[in-house]
Short mmCIF file of C-alpha atoms in Angstrom, two decimals:
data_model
loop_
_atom_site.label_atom_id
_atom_site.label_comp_id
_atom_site.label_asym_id
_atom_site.label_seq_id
_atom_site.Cartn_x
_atom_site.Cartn_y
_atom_site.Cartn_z
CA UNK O 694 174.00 202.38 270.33
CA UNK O 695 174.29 206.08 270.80
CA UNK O 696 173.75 208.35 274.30
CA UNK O 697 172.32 211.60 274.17
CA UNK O 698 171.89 214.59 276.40
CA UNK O 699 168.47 215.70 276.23
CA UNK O 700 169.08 219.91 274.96
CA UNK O 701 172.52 218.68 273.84
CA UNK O 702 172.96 218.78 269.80
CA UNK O 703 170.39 219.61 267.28
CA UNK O 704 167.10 218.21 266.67
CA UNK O 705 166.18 215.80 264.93
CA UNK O 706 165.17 216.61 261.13
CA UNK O 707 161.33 215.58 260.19
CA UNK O 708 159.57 216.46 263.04
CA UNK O 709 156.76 218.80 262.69
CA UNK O 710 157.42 222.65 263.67
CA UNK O 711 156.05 222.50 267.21
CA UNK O 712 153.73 225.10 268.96
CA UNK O 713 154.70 227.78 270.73
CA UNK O 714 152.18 227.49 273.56
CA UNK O 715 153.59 224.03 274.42
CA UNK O 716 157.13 224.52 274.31
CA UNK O 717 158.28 224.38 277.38
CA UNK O 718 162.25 225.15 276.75
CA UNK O 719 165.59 223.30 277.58
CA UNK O 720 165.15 224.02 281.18
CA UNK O 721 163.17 220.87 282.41
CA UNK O 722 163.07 220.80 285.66
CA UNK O 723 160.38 218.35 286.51
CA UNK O 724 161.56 216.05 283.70
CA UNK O 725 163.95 213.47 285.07
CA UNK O 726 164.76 211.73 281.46
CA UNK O 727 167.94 213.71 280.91
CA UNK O 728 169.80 210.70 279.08
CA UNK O 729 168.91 208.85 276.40
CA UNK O 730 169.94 205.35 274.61
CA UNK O 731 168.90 204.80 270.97
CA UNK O 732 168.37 200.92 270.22
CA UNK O 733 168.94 200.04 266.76
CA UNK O 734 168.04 197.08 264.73
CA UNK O 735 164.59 197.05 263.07
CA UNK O 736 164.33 197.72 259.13
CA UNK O 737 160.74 199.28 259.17
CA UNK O 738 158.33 200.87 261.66
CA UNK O 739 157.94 199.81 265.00
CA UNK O 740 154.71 199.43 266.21
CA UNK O 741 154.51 197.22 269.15
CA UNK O 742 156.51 196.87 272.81
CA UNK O 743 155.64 194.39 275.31
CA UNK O 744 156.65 193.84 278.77
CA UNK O 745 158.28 190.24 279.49
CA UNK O 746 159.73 190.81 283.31
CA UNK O 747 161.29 193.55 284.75
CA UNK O 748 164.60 194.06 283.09
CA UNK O 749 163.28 192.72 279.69
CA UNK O 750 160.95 193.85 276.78
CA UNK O 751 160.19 192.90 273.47
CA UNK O 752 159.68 194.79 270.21
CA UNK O 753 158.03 194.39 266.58
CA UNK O 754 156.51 195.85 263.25
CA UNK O 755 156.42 195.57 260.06
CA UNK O 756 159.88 193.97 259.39
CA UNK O 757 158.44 190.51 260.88
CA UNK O 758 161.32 190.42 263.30
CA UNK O 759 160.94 190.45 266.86
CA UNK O 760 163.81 191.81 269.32
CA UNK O 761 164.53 191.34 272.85
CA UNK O 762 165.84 193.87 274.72
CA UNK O 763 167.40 194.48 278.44
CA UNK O 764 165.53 197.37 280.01
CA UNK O 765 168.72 198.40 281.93
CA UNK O 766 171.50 198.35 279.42
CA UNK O 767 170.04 198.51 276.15
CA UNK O 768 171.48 195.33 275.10
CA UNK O 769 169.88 193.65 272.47
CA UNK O 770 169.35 189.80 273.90
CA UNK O 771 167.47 187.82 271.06
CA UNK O 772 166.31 188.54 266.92
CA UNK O 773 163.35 186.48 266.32
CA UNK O 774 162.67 185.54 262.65
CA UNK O 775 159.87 183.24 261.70
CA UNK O 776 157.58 185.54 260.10
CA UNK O 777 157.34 186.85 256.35
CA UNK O 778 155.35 189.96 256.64
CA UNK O 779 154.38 192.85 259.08
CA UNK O 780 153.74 191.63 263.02
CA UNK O 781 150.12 193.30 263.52
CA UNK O 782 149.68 191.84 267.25
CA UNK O 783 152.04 190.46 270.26
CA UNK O 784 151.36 189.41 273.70
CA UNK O 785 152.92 188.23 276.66
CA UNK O 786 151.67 184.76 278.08
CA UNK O 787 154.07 183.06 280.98
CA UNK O 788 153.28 179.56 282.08
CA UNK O 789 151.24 179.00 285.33
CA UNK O 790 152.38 175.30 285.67
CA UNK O 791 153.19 175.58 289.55
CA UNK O 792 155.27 171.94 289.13
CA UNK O 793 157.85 173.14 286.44
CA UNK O 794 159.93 176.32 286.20
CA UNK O 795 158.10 179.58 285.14
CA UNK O 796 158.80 180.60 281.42
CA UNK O 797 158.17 183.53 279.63
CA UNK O 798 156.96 183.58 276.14
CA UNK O 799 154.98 185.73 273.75
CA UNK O 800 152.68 185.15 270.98
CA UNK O 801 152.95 187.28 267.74
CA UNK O 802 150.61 186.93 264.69
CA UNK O 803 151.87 188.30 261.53
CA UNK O 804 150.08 189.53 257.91
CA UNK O 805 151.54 186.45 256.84
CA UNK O 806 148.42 184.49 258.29
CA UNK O 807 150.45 182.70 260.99
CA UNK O 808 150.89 182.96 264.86
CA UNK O 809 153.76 181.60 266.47
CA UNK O 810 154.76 180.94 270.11
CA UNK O 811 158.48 181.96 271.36
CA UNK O 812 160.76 181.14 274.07
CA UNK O 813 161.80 184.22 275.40
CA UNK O 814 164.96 182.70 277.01
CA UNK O 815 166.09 180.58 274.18
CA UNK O 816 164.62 182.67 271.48
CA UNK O 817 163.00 179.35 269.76
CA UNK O 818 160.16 178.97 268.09
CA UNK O 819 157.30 176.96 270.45
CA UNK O 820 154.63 176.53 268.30
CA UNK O 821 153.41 177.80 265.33
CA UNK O 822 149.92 178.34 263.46
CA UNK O 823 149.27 178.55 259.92
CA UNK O 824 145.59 177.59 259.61
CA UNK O 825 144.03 181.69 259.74
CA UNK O 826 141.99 182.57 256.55
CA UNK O 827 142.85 186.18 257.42
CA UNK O 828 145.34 188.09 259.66
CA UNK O 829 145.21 187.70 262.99
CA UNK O 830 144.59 191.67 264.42
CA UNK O 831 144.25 191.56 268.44
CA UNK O 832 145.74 188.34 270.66
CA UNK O 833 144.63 188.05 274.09
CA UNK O 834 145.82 186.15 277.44
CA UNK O 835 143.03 185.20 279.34
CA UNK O 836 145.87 183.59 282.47
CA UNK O 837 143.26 182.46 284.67
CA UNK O 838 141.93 180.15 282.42
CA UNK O 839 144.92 179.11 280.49
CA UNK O 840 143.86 179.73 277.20
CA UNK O 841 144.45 182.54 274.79
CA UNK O 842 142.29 184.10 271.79
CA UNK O 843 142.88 185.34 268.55
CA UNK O 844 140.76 187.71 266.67
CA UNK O 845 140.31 188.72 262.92
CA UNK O 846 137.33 187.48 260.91
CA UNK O 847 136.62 184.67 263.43
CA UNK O 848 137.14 184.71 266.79
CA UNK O 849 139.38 181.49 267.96
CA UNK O 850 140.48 179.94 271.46
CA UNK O 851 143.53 178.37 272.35
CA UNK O 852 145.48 176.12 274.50
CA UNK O 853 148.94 176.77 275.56
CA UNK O 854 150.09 173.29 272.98
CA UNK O 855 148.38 175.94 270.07
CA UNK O 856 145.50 173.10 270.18
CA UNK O 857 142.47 175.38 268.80
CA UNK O 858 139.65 174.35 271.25
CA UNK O 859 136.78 175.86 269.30
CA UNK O 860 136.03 179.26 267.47
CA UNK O 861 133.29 181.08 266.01
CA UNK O 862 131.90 181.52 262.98
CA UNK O 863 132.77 183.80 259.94
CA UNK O 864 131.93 187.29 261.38
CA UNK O 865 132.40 189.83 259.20
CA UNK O 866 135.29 190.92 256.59
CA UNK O 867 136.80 193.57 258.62
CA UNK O 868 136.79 191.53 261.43
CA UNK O 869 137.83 191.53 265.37
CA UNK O 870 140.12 195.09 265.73
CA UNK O 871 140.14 194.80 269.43
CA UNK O 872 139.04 192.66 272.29
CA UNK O 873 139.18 192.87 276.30
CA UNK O 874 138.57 190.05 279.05
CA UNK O 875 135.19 190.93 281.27
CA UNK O 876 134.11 188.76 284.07
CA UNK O 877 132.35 185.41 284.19
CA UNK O 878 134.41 183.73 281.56
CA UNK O 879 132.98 186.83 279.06
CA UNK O 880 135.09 188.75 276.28
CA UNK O 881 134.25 192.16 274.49
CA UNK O 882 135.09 192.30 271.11
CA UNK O 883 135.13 195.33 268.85
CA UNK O 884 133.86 194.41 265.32
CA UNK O 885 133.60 197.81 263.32
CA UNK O 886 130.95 199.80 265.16
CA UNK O 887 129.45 196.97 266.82
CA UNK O 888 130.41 195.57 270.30
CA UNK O 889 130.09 192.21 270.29
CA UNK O 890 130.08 189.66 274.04
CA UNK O 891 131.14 186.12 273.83
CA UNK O 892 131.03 183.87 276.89
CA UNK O 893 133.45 180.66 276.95
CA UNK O 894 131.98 177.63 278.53
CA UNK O 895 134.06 174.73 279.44
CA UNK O 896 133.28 171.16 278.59
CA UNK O 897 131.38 169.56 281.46
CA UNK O 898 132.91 166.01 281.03
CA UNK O 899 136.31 167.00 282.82
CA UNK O 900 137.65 166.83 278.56
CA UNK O 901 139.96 170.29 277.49
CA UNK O 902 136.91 170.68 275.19
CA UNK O 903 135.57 174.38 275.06
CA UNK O 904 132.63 176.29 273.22
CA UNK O 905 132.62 180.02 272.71
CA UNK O 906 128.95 181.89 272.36
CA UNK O 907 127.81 185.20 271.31
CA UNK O 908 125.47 186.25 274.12
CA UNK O 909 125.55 189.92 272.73
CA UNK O 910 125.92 192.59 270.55
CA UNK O 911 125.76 196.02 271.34
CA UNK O 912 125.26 198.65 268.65
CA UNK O 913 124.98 202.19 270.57
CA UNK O 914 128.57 203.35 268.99
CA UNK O 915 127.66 205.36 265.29
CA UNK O 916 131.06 204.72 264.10
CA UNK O 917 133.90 201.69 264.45
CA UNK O 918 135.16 201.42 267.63
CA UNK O 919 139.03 201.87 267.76
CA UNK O 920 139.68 201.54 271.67
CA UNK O 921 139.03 199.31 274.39
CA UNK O 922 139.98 199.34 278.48
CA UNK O 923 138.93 197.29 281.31
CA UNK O 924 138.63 199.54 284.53
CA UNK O 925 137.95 197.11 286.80
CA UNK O 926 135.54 193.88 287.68
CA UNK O 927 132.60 196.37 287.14
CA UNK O 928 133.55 198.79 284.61
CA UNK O 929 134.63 199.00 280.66
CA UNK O 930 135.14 201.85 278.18
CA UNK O 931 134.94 202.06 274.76
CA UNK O 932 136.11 204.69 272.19
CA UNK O 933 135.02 205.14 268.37
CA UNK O 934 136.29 207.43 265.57
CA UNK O 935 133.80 209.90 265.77
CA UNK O 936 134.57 211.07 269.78
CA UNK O 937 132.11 208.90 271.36
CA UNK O 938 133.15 207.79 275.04
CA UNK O 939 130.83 204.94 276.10
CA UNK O 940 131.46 203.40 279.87
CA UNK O 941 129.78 200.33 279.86
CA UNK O 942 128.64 198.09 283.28
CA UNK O 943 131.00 194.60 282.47
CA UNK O 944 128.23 192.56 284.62
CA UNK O 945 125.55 193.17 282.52
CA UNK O 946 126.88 195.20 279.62
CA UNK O 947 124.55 197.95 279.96
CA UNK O 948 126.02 202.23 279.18
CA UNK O 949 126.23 203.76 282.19
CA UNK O 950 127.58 206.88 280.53
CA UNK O 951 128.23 208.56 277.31
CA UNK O 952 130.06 211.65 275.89
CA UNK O 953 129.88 212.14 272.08
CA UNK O 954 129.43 214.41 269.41
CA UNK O 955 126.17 214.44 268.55
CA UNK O 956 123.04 216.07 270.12
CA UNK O 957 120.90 214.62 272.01
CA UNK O 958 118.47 213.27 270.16
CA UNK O 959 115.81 212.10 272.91
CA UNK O 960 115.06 216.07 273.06
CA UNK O 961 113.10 215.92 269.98
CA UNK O 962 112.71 212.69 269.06
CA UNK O 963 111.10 213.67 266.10
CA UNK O 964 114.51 215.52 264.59
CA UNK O 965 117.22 213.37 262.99
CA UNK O 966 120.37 213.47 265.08
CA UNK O 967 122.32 216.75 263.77
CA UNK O 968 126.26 216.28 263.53
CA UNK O 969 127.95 219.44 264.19
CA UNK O 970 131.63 218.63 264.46
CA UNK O 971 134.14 221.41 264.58
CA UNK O 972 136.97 219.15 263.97
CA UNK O 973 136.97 216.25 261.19
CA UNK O 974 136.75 212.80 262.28
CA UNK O 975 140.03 212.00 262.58
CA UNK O 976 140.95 215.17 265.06
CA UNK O 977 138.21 213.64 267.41
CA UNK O 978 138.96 209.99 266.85
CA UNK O 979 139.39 208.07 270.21
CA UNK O 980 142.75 206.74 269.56
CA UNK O 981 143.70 204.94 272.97
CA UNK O 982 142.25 204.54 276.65
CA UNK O 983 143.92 203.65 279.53
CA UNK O 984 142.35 204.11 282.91
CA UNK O 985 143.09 203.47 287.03
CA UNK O 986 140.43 203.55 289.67
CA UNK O 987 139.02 207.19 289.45
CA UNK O 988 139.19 208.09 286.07
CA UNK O 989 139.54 207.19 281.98
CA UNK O 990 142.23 208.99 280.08
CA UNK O 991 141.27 209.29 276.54
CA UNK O 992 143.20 210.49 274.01
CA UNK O 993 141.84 212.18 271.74
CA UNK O 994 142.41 213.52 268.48
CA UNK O 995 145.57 216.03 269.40
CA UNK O 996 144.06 216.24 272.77
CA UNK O 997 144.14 214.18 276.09
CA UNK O 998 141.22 214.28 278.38
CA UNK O 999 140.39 213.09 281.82
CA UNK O 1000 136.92 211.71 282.18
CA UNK O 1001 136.47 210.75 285.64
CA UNK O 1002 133.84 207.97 286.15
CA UNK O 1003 131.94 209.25 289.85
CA UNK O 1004 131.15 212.70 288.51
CA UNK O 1005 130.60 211.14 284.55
CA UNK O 1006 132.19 214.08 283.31
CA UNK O 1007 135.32 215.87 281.96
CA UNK O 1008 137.25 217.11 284.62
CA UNK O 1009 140.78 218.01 282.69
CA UNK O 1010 141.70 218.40 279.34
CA UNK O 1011 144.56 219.74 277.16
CA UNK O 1012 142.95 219.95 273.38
CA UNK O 1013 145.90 220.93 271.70
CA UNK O 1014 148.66 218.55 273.56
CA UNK O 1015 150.49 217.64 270.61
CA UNK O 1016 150.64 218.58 266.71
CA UNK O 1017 149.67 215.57 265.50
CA UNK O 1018 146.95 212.85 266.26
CA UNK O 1019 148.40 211.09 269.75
CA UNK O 1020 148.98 207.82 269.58
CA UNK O 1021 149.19 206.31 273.13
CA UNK O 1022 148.76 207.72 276.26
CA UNK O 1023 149.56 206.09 280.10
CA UNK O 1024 148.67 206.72 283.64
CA UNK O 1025 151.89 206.54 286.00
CA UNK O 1026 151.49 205.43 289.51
CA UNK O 1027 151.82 209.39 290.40
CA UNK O 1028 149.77 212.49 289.19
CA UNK O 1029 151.43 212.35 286.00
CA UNK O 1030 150.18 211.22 282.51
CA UNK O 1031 152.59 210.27 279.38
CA UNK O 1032 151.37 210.67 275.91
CA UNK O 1033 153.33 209.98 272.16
CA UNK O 1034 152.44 211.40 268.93
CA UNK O 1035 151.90 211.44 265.41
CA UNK O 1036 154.27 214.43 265.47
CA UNK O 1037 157.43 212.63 267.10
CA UNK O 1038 157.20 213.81 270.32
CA UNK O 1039 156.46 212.27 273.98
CA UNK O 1040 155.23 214.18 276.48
CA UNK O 1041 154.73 214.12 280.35
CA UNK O 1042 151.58 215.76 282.08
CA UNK O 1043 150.56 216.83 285.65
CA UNK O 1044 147.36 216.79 286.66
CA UNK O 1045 147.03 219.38 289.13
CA UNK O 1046 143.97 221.07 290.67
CA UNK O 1047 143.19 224.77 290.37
CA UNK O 1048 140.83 227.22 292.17
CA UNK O 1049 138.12 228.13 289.49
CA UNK O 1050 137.13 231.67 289.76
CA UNK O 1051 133.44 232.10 290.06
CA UNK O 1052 133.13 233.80 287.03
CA UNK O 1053 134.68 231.19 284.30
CA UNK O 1054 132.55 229.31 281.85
CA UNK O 1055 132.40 225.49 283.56
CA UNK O 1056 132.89 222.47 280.74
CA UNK O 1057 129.95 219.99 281.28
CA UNK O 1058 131.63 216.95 278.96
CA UNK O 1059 133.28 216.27 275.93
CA UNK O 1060 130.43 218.42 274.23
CA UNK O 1061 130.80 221.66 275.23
CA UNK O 1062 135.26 221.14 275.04
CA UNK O 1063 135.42 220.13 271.74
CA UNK O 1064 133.39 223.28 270.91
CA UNK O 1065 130.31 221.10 269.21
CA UNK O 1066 126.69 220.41 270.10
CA UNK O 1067 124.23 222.53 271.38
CA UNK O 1068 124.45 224.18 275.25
CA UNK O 1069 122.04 223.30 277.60
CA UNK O 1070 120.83 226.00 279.78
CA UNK O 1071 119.69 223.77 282.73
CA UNK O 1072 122.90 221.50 282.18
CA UNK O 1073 125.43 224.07 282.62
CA UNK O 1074 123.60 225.71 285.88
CA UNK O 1075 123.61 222.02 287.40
CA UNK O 1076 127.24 221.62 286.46
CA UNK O 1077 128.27 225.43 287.86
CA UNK O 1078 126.40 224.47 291.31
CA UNK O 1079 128.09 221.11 291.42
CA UNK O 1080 131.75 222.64 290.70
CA UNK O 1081 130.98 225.15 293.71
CA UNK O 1082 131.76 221.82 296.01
CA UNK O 1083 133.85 219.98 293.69
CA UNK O 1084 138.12 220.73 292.75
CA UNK O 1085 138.68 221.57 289.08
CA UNK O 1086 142.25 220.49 287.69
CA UNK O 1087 144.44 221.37 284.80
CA UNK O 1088 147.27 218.99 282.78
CA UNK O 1089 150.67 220.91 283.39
CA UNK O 1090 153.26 220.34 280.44
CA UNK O 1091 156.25 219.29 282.67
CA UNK O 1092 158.50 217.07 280.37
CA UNK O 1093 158.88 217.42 276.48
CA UNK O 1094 161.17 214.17 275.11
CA UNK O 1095 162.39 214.81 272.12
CA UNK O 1096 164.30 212.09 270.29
CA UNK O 1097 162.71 210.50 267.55
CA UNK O 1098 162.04 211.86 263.86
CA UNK O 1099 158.89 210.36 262.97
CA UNK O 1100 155.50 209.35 264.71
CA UNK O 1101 156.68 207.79 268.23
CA UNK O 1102 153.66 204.64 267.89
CA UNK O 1103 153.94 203.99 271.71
CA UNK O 1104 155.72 203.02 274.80
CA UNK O 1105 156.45 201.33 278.00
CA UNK O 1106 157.14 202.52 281.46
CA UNK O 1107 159.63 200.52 283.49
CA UNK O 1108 159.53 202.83 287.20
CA UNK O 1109 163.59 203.88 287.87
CA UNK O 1110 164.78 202.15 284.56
CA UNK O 1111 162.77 204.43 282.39
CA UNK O 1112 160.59 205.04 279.39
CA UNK O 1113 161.20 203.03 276.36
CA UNK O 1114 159.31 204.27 272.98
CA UNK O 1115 159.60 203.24 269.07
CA UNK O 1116 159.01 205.13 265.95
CA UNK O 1117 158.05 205.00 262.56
CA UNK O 1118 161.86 206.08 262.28
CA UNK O 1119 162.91 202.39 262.92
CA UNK O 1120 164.60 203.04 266.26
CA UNK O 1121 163.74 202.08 270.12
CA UNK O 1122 164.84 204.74 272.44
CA UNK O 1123 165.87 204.13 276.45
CA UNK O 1124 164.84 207.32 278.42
CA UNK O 1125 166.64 207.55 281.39
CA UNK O 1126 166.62 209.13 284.61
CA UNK O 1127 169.94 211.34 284.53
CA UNK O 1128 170.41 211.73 288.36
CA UNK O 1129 169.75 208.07 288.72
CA UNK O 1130 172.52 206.98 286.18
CA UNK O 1131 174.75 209.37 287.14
CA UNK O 1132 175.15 207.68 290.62
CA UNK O 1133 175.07 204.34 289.03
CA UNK O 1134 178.54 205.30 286.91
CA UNK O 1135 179.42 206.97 290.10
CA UNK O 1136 179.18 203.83 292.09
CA UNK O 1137 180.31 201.46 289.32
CA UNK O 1138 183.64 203.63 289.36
CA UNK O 1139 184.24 203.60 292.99
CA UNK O 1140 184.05 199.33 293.49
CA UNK O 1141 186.20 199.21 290.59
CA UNK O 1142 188.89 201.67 292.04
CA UNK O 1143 188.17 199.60 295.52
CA UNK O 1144 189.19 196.32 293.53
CA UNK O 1145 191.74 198.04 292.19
CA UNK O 1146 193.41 198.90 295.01
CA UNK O 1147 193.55 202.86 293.81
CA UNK O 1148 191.23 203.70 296.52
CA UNK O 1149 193.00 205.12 299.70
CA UNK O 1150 190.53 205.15 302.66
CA UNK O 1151 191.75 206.91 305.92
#
């Protein structure tokens, strides 16, 4: 385990040459992360982190093992092997039972066709599953009902014994990608371009037996959808390859709102829908969505934009944020945004508003940003009159982490113990807050001088 100085030594080889318009220099004021701790153990790329409690996380890719980690220290707790090949989901599920202890485990499903249950205290293997016809590609915890699901060319629920309760049918090749809980016992599940909604019903006869229905399918994307996020009770988004932005009402399932990449077609109904992309697909592929209250954060592409749901528009965007295609992007609990790249880096964001001089061209959407699709006259008058009442805002570059030497896949954000991020470079890094651990080894020394005796107070 190794500690840095953030601007102390040389960077690392590998990463790509980074632009001079974002470079904000060694003097980062508003970025606390002035220490680092590099976590080594994995043999291939890490892909995934998940939360367990609040001083521990977990890790995996595509060596099949699984590592443990203390948030705090660095330490490496557990190494969890049971699978053969790459880990391609994981997911926290803790035990509800009110009349026994509460335990912590996580569910990981591997290439090698199995899932298996672990003990995140003892690091043992729970249960395991071998029965998949195909790998496993998106787990999720639906806690208020006590079951979980796994998705890949079927679509299966579970108990917390691993007893399958029922499952679909065969759906298609490629299979689940993604899936998110909705309300009413409902589940959204990306299959390629389509969006598919199963309901789970519960056996009426007081039995554990279950039955899982397709009540749905939605077909409105024009490309496989690659992101999913639940806003809230009411509200889901969905992104696709080709920069479409649907926000969908998670009562009824109806699109509330769109932003894509194509023009609008309704105009002339008569004229085939002309594609007029400035970018190829994969710069305005929808990577990742995360969302609070007010507002989806997409990113996009080498981009991150802020599409706020009220005003169903664009309301801040950075199109050039990284090099490379980001990878993961997060809302913090304040005004700031972090994102992680193809290109190595992690980066923090402001969002701050700015007066918009009466004379600047106003953004309507996505459209009109990405520099695609054709203007509309009436459009952009509506959208000038309505930013005459409304604050414009800008994403500030205030915190530039670098560290890693390869594509950084994602993170997690643990509030005053840091950032923690993995690479296709095989390593885990612990961002921390210098100030903060500075008075930590500060405070550490003085109770051991005070134990010691050495301390003279008069």
């Amino acid at each position: 385990m190794l500690r840095w100085l953030i601007g102390g030594g040389r960077e690392p080889q590998g990463l790509a040459e980074k632009s001079s318009v974002q470079t904000i220099g060694e003097e980062q004021i508003q970025n606390p992360y002035t220490e680092l701790l590099v976590l080594k153990g994995h043999q291939d790329i890490v892909r995934f982190l998940v939360q367990i409690d609040d001083f521990r996380f977990a890790s995996a890719g595509d060596d099949g093992i699984i590592f443990l980690w203390n948030a705090q220290t660095g330490e490496k707790l557990l190494e969890l092997h049971g699978h053969t090949h790459k880990i391609t989901a994981i997911a926290p599920f803790s035990s509800s039972d009110a009349s026994e202890e509460k335990k912590h485990l996580i569910l990981t499903a591997s290439a090698d066709r199995t899932v298996i249950v672990w003990d995140c205290t003892s690091g043992r293997q729970v249960q395991r599953v071998s029965c998949f016809h195909s790998t496993v590609k998106c787990l999720t915890v639906l806690q208020r009902l006590d079951v979980w699901l796994s998705g890949g060319s079927d679509l299966c629920v579970w108990n917390r014994k691993l007893d399958l309760l029922c499952k679909t049918s065969h759906l298609t090749d490629a299979g689940i990608s993604a899936m998110v809980e909705l309300p009413k016992n409902c589940v959204a599940a990306a299959v390629g371009k389509e969006l598919i909604i199963f309901r789970l019903i519960a056996s009426n006869d007081g039995s554990e037996g279950w039955n899982v229905l397709e009540v749905k399918r939605l077909i409105d994307h024009q490309d496989n959808i690659l992101s999913l996020v639940n806003v809230n009770d009411l509200t889901f988004v969905t992104g696709s390859h080709v920069g479409e932005l649907i926000v969908w009402d998670a009562l009824d399932w109806t699109k509330q709102a769109c932003e894509c990449n194509f023009s609008d077609s309704s105009v002339h109904p008569d004229v085939q829908p002309e594609i007029k992309l400035s970018q190829s697909p994969n710069e305005t592929s929808v990577q990742h969505l995360t969302s609070d209250e007010e507002c989806v954060f997409a990113a996009v592409g080498k981009g991150i934009y802020v599409y706020n749901l009220q005003m169903k528009r664009v309301i801040a965007c950075q199109r050039s944020a990284h090099d490379s295609s980001v990878l993961h992007i997060e809302k913090l609990p304040n005004r700031q945004l972090i994102s992680c790249s193809e290109d190595g880096s992690v980066r923090i964001w402001e969002l701050r508003e700015k007066q918009q001089l009466p004379a600047e061209p106003v953004p309507t959407g996505f459209f009109n940003m990405w520099g695609f699709g054709r203007a509309n006259k009436q459009a952009n008058q509506a959208a000038k009159k309505m930013q005459e009442n409304t604050p414009t805002y800008f994403l500030d570059l205030v915190g530039d982490l670098i560290g890693h030497s390869s594509a950084v896949q994602m993170f997690l954000y643990f509030g005053e113990l840091g950032l923690a991020t993995c690479s296709a470079d095989h390593l885990i890094i612990l961002w921390k807050e210098g100030e903060r651990e500075s008075k930590l080894r500060s405070l550490t020394l003085f109770q051991k001088l005070a134990q010691n005796g050495d301390l003279q107070l008069k």
